[in-house]
XYZ file of C-alpha atoms in Angstrom:
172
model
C -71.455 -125.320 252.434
C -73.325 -123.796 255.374
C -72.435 -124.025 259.081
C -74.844 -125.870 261.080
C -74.102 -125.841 265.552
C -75.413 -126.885 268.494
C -76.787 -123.147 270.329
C -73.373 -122.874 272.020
C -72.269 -121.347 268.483
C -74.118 -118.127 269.644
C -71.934 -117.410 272.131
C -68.605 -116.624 269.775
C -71.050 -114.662 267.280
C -72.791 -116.135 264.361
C -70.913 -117.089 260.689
C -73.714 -115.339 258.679
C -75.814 -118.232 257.250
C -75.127 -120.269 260.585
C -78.305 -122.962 261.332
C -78.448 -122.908 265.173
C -79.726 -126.391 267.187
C -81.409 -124.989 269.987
C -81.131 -128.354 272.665
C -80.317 -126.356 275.795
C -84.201 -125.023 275.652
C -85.516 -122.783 273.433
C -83.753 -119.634 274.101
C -80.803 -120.001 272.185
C -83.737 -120.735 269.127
C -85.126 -117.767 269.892
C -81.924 -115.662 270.142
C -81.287 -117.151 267.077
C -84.028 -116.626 264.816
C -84.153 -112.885 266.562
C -80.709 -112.393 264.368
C -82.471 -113.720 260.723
C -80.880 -117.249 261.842
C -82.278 -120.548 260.853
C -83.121 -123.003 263.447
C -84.018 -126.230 264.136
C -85.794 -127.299 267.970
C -84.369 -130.155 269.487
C -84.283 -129.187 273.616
C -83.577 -131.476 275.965
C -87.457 -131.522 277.657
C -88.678 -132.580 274.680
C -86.824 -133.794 271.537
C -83.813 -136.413 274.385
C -85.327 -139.879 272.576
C -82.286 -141.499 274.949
C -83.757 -140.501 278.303
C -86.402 -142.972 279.921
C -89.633 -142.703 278.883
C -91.323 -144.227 281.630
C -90.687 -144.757 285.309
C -90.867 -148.575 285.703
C -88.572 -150.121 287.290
C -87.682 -152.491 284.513
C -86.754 -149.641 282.016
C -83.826 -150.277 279.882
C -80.286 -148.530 281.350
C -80.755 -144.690 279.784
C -78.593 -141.373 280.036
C -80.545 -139.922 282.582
C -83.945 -137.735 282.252
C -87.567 -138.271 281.961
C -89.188 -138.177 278.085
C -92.736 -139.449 278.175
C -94.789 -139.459 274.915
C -96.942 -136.861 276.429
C -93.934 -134.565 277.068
C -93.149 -134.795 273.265
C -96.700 -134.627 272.368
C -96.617 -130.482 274.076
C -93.636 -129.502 271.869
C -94.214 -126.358 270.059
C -91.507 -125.747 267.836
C -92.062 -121.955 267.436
C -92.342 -120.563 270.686
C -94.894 -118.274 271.837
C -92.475 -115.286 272.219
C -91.191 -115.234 269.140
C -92.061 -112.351 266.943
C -94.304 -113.711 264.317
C -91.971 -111.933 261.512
C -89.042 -114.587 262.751
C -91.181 -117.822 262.556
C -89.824 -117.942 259.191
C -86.566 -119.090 260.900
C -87.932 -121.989 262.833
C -87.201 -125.278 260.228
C -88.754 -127.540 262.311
C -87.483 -129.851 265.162
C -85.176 -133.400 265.505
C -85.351 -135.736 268.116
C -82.235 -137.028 269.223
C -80.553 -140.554 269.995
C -77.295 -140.441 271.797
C -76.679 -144.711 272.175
C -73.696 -144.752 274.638
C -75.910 -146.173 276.756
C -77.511 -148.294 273.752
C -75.927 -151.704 272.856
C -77.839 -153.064 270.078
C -80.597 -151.226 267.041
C -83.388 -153.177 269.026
C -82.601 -150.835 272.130
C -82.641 -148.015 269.804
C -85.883 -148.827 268.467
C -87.360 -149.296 272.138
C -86.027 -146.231 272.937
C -87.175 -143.485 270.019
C -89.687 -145.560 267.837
C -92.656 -144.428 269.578
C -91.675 -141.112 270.787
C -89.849 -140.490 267.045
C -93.540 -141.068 265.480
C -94.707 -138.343 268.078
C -92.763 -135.705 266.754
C -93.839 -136.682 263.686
C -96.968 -135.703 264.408
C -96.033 -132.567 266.377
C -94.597 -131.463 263.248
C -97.020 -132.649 260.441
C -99.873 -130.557 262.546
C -101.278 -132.714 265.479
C -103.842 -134.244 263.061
C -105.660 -135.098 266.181
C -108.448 -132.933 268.352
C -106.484 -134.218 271.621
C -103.528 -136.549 273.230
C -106.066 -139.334 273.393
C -107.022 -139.077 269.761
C -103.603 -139.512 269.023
C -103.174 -142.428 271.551
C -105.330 -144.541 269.526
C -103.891 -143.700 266.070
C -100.492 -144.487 267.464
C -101.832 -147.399 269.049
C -102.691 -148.573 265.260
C -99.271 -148.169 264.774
C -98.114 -150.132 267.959
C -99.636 -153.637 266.626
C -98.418 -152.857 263.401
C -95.175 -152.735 264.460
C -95.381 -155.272 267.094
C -96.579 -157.660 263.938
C -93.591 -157.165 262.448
C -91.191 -157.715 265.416
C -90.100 -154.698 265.915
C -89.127 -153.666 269.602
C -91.046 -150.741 270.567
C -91.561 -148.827 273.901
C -95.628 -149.330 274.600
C -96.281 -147.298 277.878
C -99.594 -145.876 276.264
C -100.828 -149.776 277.877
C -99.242 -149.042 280.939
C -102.085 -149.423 283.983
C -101.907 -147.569 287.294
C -103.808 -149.161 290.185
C -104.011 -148.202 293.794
C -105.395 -150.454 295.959
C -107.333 -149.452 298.808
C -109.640 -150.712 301.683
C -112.186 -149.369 303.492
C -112.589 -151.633 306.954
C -115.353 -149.938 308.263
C -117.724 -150.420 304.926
C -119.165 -153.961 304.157
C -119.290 -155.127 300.295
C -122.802 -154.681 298.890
């Protein structure tokens, strides 16, 4: 058996084949991996699938934070100052679904569903040039899904107007 914590295990000293969960950023990953540790990614700015992920009014009750898609789109599991002889460490990366605030599985699939296939794709290589190319591959998904009943978060259809008039200009 092998010891797996949460990165507030690094502060009492490591049990030698200690896996580290780096949530509270990716500095405790980093400490980690800098002592021949394994790790797995999972901070709070980008792997908290129980946080809202948009900010309409009508979003379900959540713990508390912002997650967009496009926020777990940007997650680089091995960060950018870690020695390239420790990104050996670096396992990967886990979202995370904390349902106190979660009542039924239909909430949990609103909540991580969409974002939960977006770390999928973080991980698997970003098989797409941009966030846009990815949009519409996980927009495939969407009425896949949505055929099927299952309750998932759609913001990617979200639209943003702003209205505004011009008195002084006549319509053409």
């Amino acid at each position: 058996k092998k010891i797996i914590g949460w990165d507030e295990i690094l502060e009492g000293g490591l049990a030698p084949d200690a896996t580290v969960m780096s949530w509270r950023g990716t500095e405790g990953g980093i400490a980690a991996a800098n002592l021949n540790h394994d790790v797995i990614m999972t901070p709070t700015s980008h792997c908290y699938f129980d946080y809202y992920q948009s900010e309409n009014p009508d979003e379900p009750l959540a713990i508390g934070g912002y997650l967009p898609i496009s926020k777990v789109y940007e997650l680089d599991p091995i960060p950018e100052e870690l020695p390239q002889d420790k990104h050996k460490y670096i396992m990967g990366a886990q979202g995370n679904v904390w349902t106190e605030y979660m009542h039924d599985f239909s909430h949990v699939e609103y909540m991580a569903l969409a974002r939960s296939a977006t770390l999928s794709e973080v991980l698997w290589g970003k098989n797409h040039e941009s966030m846009e190319g990815f949009y519409k591959h996980l927009y495939q998904h969407f009425k896949q899904w949505h055929a099927r009943g299952v309750n998932m978060a759609n913001h990617l259809s979200d639209v943003n107007v702003a209205i505004s008039q011009n008195r002084n200009k006549r319509p053409k």
